[in-house]
PDB file of C-alpha atoms in Angstrom:
ATOM      1  CA  ALA A  23      59.154  40.978 -29.817  1.00 75.00           C
ATOM      2  CA  LEU A  24      58.831  44.003 -32.092  1.00 81.00           C
ATOM      3  CA  GLY A  25      60.089  41.961 -35.026  1.00 85.00           C
ATOM      4  CA  ALA A  26      57.517  39.246 -34.330  1.00 76.00           C
ATOM      5  CA  VAL A  27      54.693  41.789 -34.117  1.00 76.00           C
ATOM      6  CA  TYR A  28      55.837  43.397 -37.384  1.00 81.00           C
ATOM      7  CA  LEU A  29      56.110  40.016 -39.133  1.00 80.00           C
ATOM      8  CA  ILE A  30      52.671  38.878 -37.976  1.00 74.00           C
ATOM      9  CA  ARG A  31      51.103  42.177 -39.009  1.00 75.00           C
ATOM     10  CA  HIS A  32      52.876  42.132 -42.389  1.00 76.00           C
ATOM     11  CA  LEU A  33      51.876  38.521 -43.112  1.00 74.00           C
ATOM     12  CA  GLY A  34      48.361  39.235 -41.866  1.00 70.00           C
ATOM     13  CA  GLU A  35      47.913  42.072 -44.332  1.00 69.00           C
ATOM     14  CA  ARG A  36      49.556  40.231 -47.198  1.00 72.00           C
ATOM     15  CA  TYR A  37      47.731  36.900 -46.863  1.00 71.00           C
ATOM     16  CA  GLY A  38      44.386  38.089 -45.513  1.00 67.00           C
ATOM     17  CA  TYR A  39      44.817  36.946 -41.924  1.00 65.00           C
ATOM     18  CA  ALA A  40      43.865  40.383 -40.614  1.00 64.00           C
ATOM     19  CA  GLU A  41      40.266  39.938 -41.801  1.00 65.00           C
ATOM     20  CA  ARG A  42      40.200  36.442 -40.315  1.00 64.00           C
ATOM     21  CA  PHE A  43      41.363  37.839 -36.973  1.00 65.00           C
ATOM     22  CA  GLU A  44      38.580  40.442 -37.041  1.00 65.00           C
ATOM     23  CA  ARG A  45      35.928  37.808 -37.840  1.00 63.00           C
ATOM     24  CA  SER A  46      37.321  35.549 -35.127  1.00 66.00           C
ATOM     25  CA  ASN A  47      37.200  38.360 -32.563  1.00 68.00           C
ATOM     26  CA  ALA A  48      33.594  39.111 -33.550  1.00 71.00           C
ATOM     27  CA  THR A  49      32.684  35.449 -32.980  1.00 72.00           C
ATOM     28  CA  ARG A  50      34.420  35.446 -29.579  1.00 75.00           C
ATOM     29  CA  MET A  51      32.508  38.548 -28.483  1.00 77.00           C
ATOM     30  CA  VAL A  52      29.194  37.088 -29.616  1.00 77.00           C
ATOM     31  CA  SER A  53      29.960  33.812 -27.803  1.00 77.00           C
ATOM     32  CA  ALA A  54      30.791  35.720 -24.615  1.00 78.00           C
ATOM     33  CA  THR A  55      27.541  37.715 -24.884  1.00 80.00           C
ATOM     34  CA  VAL A  56      25.425  34.586 -25.375  1.00 80.00           C
ATOM     35  CA  THR A  57      27.292  32.799 -22.575  1.00 80.00           C
ATOM     36  CA  TRP A  58      26.612  35.690 -20.220  1.00 82.00           C
ATOM     37  CA  THR A  59      22.889  35.441 -21.090  1.00 82.00           C
ATOM     38  CA  ALA A  60      22.979  31.730 -20.208  1.00 81.00           C
ATOM     39  CA  ILE A  61      24.840  32.436 -16.948  1.00 82.00           C
ATOM     40  CA  GLU A  62      22.187  34.987 -15.965  1.00 83.00           C
ATOM     41  CA  ARG A  63      19.562  32.232 -16.359  1.00 81.00           C
ATOM     42  CA  SER A  64      21.426  29.745 -14.127  1.00 81.00           C
ATOM     43  CA  PRO A  65      24.238  31.455 -12.194  1.00 83.00           C
ATOM     44  CA  PHE A  66      24.491  29.108  -9.217  1.00 88.00           C
ATOM     45  CA  ILE A  67      24.331  25.566 -10.587  1.00 85.00           C
ATOM     46  CA  GLY A  68      25.247  26.065 -14.259  1.00 80.00           C
ATOM     47  CA  TYR A  69      24.243  23.935 -17.221  1.00 77.00           C
ATOM     48  CA  GLY A  70      26.524  20.935 -16.678  1.00 75.00           C
ATOM     49  CA  SER A  71      29.190  19.592 -19.009  1.00 72.00           C
ATOM     50  CA  TRP A  72      28.802  20.535 -22.690  1.00 69.00           C
ATOM     51  CA  PRO A  73      25.885  22.913 -22.094  1.00 73.00           C
ATOM     52  CA  ARG A  74      23.092  22.906 -24.659  1.00 72.00           C
ATOM     53  CA  ASP A  75      20.291  25.366 -25.265  1.00 73.00           C
ATOM     54  CA  PRO A  76      18.712  25.571 -28.741  1.00 73.00           C
ATOM     55  CA  GLU A  77      17.308  29.064 -28.152  1.00 76.00           C
ATOM     56  CA  LEU A  78      20.684  30.529 -27.137  1.00 77.00           C
ATOM     57  CA  ALA A  79      22.463  28.678 -29.952  1.00 74.00           C
ATOM     58  CA  ARG A  80      20.056  30.246 -32.477  1.00 75.00           C
ATOM     59  CA  LEU A  81      20.644  33.659 -30.873  1.00 77.00           C
ATOM     60  CA  ARG A  82      24.396  33.135 -31.201  1.00 76.00           C
ATOM     61  CA  ASP A  83      24.056  32.187 -34.869  1.00 75.00           C
ATOM     62  CA  GLN A  84      21.938  35.280 -35.560  1.00 77.00           C
ATOM     63  CA  LEU A  85      24.463  37.546 -33.841  1.00 77.00           C
ATOM     64  CA  VAL A  86      27.397  35.890 -35.655  1.00 73.00           C
ATOM     65  CA  THR A  87      25.625  36.311 -38.983  1.00 75.00           C
ATOM     66  CA  LYS A  88      24.999  39.976 -38.203  1.00 77.00           C
ATOM     67  CA  ALA A  89      28.579  40.616 -37.002  1.00 73.00           C
ATOM     68  CA  LYS A  90      30.339  38.774 -39.844  1.00 68.00           C
ATOM     69  CA  GLY A  91      27.868  39.355 -42.641  1.00 71.00           C
ATOM     70  CA  VAL A  92      28.019  35.633 -43.473  1.00 69.00           C
ATOM     71  CA  THR A  93      25.577  32.894 -42.481  1.00 72.00           C
ATOM     72  CA  ALA A  94      26.760  30.990 -39.415  1.00 68.00           C
ATOM     73  CA  PHE A  95      27.371  27.280 -40.002  1.00 66.00           C
ATOM     74  CA  ARG A  96      27.103  24.519 -37.427  1.00 65.00           C
ATOM     75  CA  THR A  97      27.191  20.776 -37.727  1.00 63.00           C
ATOM     76  CA  THR A  98      24.171  18.795 -36.558  1.00 62.00           C
ATOM     77  CA  ALA A  99      26.086  17.589 -33.484  1.00 57.00           C
ATOM     78  CA  GLN A 100      26.733  21.193 -32.399  1.00 62.00           C
ATOM     79  CA  ASP A 101      23.325  22.576 -33.313  1.00 64.00           C
ATOM     80  CA  ASP A 102      22.393  23.587 -29.758  1.00 67.00           C
ATOM     81  CA  LEU A 103      25.838  23.712 -28.098  1.00 70.00           C
ATOM     82  CA  ILE A 104      26.953  26.847 -26.230  1.00 71.00           C
ATOM     83  CA  ILE A 105      30.718  27.466 -26.188  1.00 72.00           C
ATOM     84  CA  ALA A 106      32.344  30.482 -24.553  1.00 72.00           C
ATOM     85  CA  HIS A 107      35.834  31.397 -25.665  1.00 72.00           C
ATOM     86  CA  SER A 108      36.975  31.886 -22.081  1.00 77.00           C
ATOM     87  CA  GLN A 109      37.598  29.282 -19.405  1.00 82.00           C
ATOM     88  CA  PHE A 110      36.234  31.606 -16.729  1.00 81.00           C
ATOM     89  CA  LEU A 111      32.941  31.995 -18.575  1.00 82.00           C
ATOM     90  CA  GLN A 112      32.770  28.350 -19.659  1.00 82.00           C
ATOM     91  CA  GLY A 113      33.550  27.176 -16.115  1.00 82.00           C
ATOM     92  CA  TRP A 114      30.793  29.403 -14.743  1.00 84.00           C
ATOM     93  CA  LEU A 115      28.413  28.277 -17.483  1.00 83.00           C
ATOM     94  CA  GLU A 116      29.059  24.577 -16.881  1.00 83.00           C
ATOM     95  CA  GLY A 117      29.701  24.473 -13.140  1.00 84.00           C
ATOM     96  CA  GLY A 118      27.953  27.546 -11.773  1.00 87.00           C
ATOM     97  CA  ILE A 119      29.588  29.365  -8.870  1.00 90.00           C
ATOM     98  CA  LEU A 120      31.716  26.316  -7.996  1.00 89.00           C
ATOM     99  CA  GLY A 121      33.186  26.251 -11.531  1.00 85.00           C
ATOM    100  CA  LEU A 122      33.904  29.983 -11.388  1.00 88.00           C
ATOM    101  CA  THR A 123      35.518  29.569  -7.959  1.00 92.00           C
ATOM    102  CA  PHE A 124      37.848  26.856  -9.257  1.00 90.00           C
ATOM    103  CA  PHE A 125      39.087  28.963 -12.170  1.00 88.00           C
ATOM    104  CA  GLY A 126      39.389  32.070  -9.992  1.00 91.00           C
ATOM    105  CA  TYR A 127      41.472  30.170  -7.435  1.00 93.00           C
ATOM    106  CA  LEU A 128      43.559  28.610 -10.216  1.00 92.00           C
ATOM    107  CA  ALA A 129      44.294  32.099 -11.593  1.00 93.00           C
ATOM    108  CA  TRP A 130      45.322  33.342  -8.135  1.00 93.00           C
ATOM    109  CA  VAL A 131      47.647  30.381  -7.527  1.00 92.00           C
ATOM    110  CA  LEU A 132      49.180  30.704 -11.000  1.00 93.00           C
ATOM    111  CA  PHE A 133      49.859  34.404 -10.412  1.00 93.00           C
ATOM    112  CA  ARG A 134      51.531  33.701  -7.057  1.00 91.00           C
ATOM    113  CA  GLN A 135      53.599  30.793  -8.317  1.00 90.00           C
ATOM    114  CA  LEU A 136      54.730  32.474 -11.521  1.00 91.00           C
ATOM    115  CA  THR A 137      55.848  35.435  -9.440  1.00 90.00           C
ATOM    116  CA  TRP A 138      57.746  33.084  -7.102  1.00 87.00           C
ATOM    117  CA  LEU A 139      59.289  31.193 -10.046  1.00 87.00           C
ATOM    118  CA  SER A 140      60.374  34.449 -11.692  1.00 86.00           C
ATOM    119  CA  LEU A 141      61.738  36.331  -8.701  1.00 87.00           C
ATOM    120  CA  ILE A 142      62.657  33.977  -5.880  1.00 86.00           C
ATOM    121  CA  SER A 143      63.024  30.354  -6.964  1.00 82.00           C
ATOM    122  CA  PRO A 144      66.442  29.002  -7.797  1.00 85.00           C
ATOM    123  CA  PHE A 145      66.672  27.790 -11.401  1.00 87.00           C
ATOM    124  CA  THR A 146      66.377  24.019 -11.874  1.00 86.00           C
ATOM    125  CA  SER A 147      66.098  21.824 -14.941  1.00 88.00           C
ATOM    126  CA  LEU A 148      62.294  21.728 -14.461  1.00 88.00           C
ATOM    127  CA  THR A 149      61.852  25.507 -14.204  1.00 89.00           C
ATOM    128  CA  PRO A 150      61.350  26.132 -17.966  1.00 91.00           C
ATOM    129  CA  LEU A 151      58.789  23.308 -18.251  1.00 91.00           C
ATOM    130  CA  ILE A 152      56.892  24.433 -15.158  1.00 92.00           C
ATOM    131  CA  ALA A 153      56.933  28.082 -16.229  1.00 91.00           C
ATOM    132  CA  PHE A 154      55.788  27.182 -19.744  1.00 92.00           C
ATOM    133  CA  MET A 155      52.895  25.007 -18.525  1.00 91.00           C
ATOM    134  CA  GLN A 156      51.798  27.611 -15.992  1.00 92.00           C
ATOM    135  CA  LEU A 157      52.009  30.488 -18.497  1.00 91.00           C
ATOM    136  CA  LEU A 158      50.087  28.427 -21.052  1.00 89.00           C
ATOM    137  CA  CYS A 159      47.417  27.656 -18.468  1.00 89.00           C
ATOM    138  CA  ALA A 160      47.186  31.311 -17.398  1.00 89.00           C
ATOM    139  CA  TRP A 161      46.841  32.461 -21.027  1.00 86.00           C
ATOM    140  CA  ASN A 162      44.192  29.834 -21.722  1.00 84.00           C
ATOM    141  CA  LEU A 163      42.170  30.858 -18.655  1.00 84.00           C
ATOM    142  CA  VAL A 164      41.257  34.071 -20.417  1.00 78.00           C
ATOM    143  CA  PHE A 165      41.687  33.462 -24.132  1.00 76.00           C
ATOM    144  CA  SER A 166      40.824  29.822 -24.847  1.00 75.00           C
ATOM    145  CA  PRO A 167      37.751  27.671 -24.567  1.00 69.00           C
ATOM    146  CA  PHE A 168      37.453  25.045 -21.848  1.00 69.00           C
ATOM    147  CA  SER A 169      37.456  22.105 -24.218  1.00 69.00           C
ATOM    148  CA  GLY A 170      39.613  19.444 -25.794  1.00 70.00           C
ATOM    149  CA  ALA A 171      43.276  19.700 -24.936  1.00 74.00           C
ATOM    150  CA  GLN A 172      42.659  22.337 -22.246  1.00 76.00           C
ATOM    151  CA  ARG A 173      40.994  19.659 -20.135  1.00 77.00           C
ATOM    152  CA  LEU A 174      44.347  17.850 -20.107  1.00 84.00           C
ATOM    153  CA  TYR A 175      46.601  20.884 -19.583  1.00 86.00           C
ATOM    154  CA  ILE A 176      44.761  21.987 -16.458  1.00 88.00           C
ATOM    155  CA  PRO A 177      45.327  18.765 -14.439  1.00 90.00           C
ATOM    156  CA  ALA A 178      48.946  18.621 -15.636  1.00 90.00           C
ATOM    157  CA  THR A 179      49.429  22.213 -14.492  1.00 91.00           C
ATOM    158  CA  CYS A 180      47.789  21.378 -11.143  1.00 91.00           C
ATOM    159  CA  VAL A 181      50.452  18.681 -10.637  1.00 92.00           C
ATOM    160  CA  PHE A 182      53.144  21.319 -11.229  1.00 91.00           C
ATOM    161  CA  ILE A 183      51.311  23.691  -8.876  1.00 90.00           C
ATOM    162  CA  CYS A 184      51.515  21.089  -6.104  1.00 90.00           C
ATOM    163  CA  TYR A 185      55.197  20.469  -6.897  1.00 89.00           C
ATOM    164  CA  VAL A 186      56.042  24.181  -6.750  1.00 87.00           C
ATOM    165  CA  ALA A 187      53.970  24.618  -3.577  1.00 86.00           C
ATOM    166  CA  ALA A 188      55.915  21.811  -1.884  1.00 84.00           C
ATOM    167  CA  LYS A 189      59.222  23.227  -3.131  1.00 81.00           C
ATOM    168  CA  SER A 190      58.435  26.780  -2.047  1.00 77.00           C
ATOM    169  CA  GLY A 191      57.352  25.719   1.436  1.00 74.00           C
ATOM    170  CA  GLU A 192      53.664  26.520   0.960  1.00 65.00           C
ATOM    171  CA  LEU A 193      52.740  22.965   1.885  1.00 59.00           C
ATOM    172  CA  ARG A 194      54.420  22.718   5.285  1.00 60.00           C
ATOM    173  CA  TRP A 195      52.539  19.551   6.175  1.00 50.00           C
ATOM    174  CA  MET A 196      54.322  17.730   3.309  1.00 47.00           C
ATOM    175  CA  GLN A 197      57.717  18.528   4.794  1.00 51.00           C
ATOM    176  CA  ASN A 198      56.763  16.863   8.062  1.00 53.00           C
ATOM    177  CA  GLN A 199      55.741  13.600   6.369  1.00 49.00           C
TER     178      GLN A 199
END
């Protein structure tokens, strides 16, 4: 782990990735700020799938330009699109309280199941795949947008969640079937 951190830092300094990381973090923070403003406007029902608001998109572009010192660029198709770089925030933005509840419950179940997989569960041939998918989903809950491939990983992970729940005895009604 220390070697990987050293290598990434060394390559980042040598090839200019460090500046890219800083600009990327600035964009994430601006997106989270603008998303929070949108959530304050509609906290209960959200904006629906692929939320759009030209005023907030312009605010985001202004803040990105200020933070990065470079003019923000968007394609015409994304001119008024609001994207948070967090599934919790994006779920709340799109689905209101119900969206936030889903991602909160998903985080709780992932925490419980990863703990069970790590400490109690006997090792099977599926354990690495299940652990990888659940860790990937947990990471993406906080650090990735709710878009594209993430919309496929979440249902796949939910299938593994049901499998682990049945295996661990959480779903007692399935054992009686």
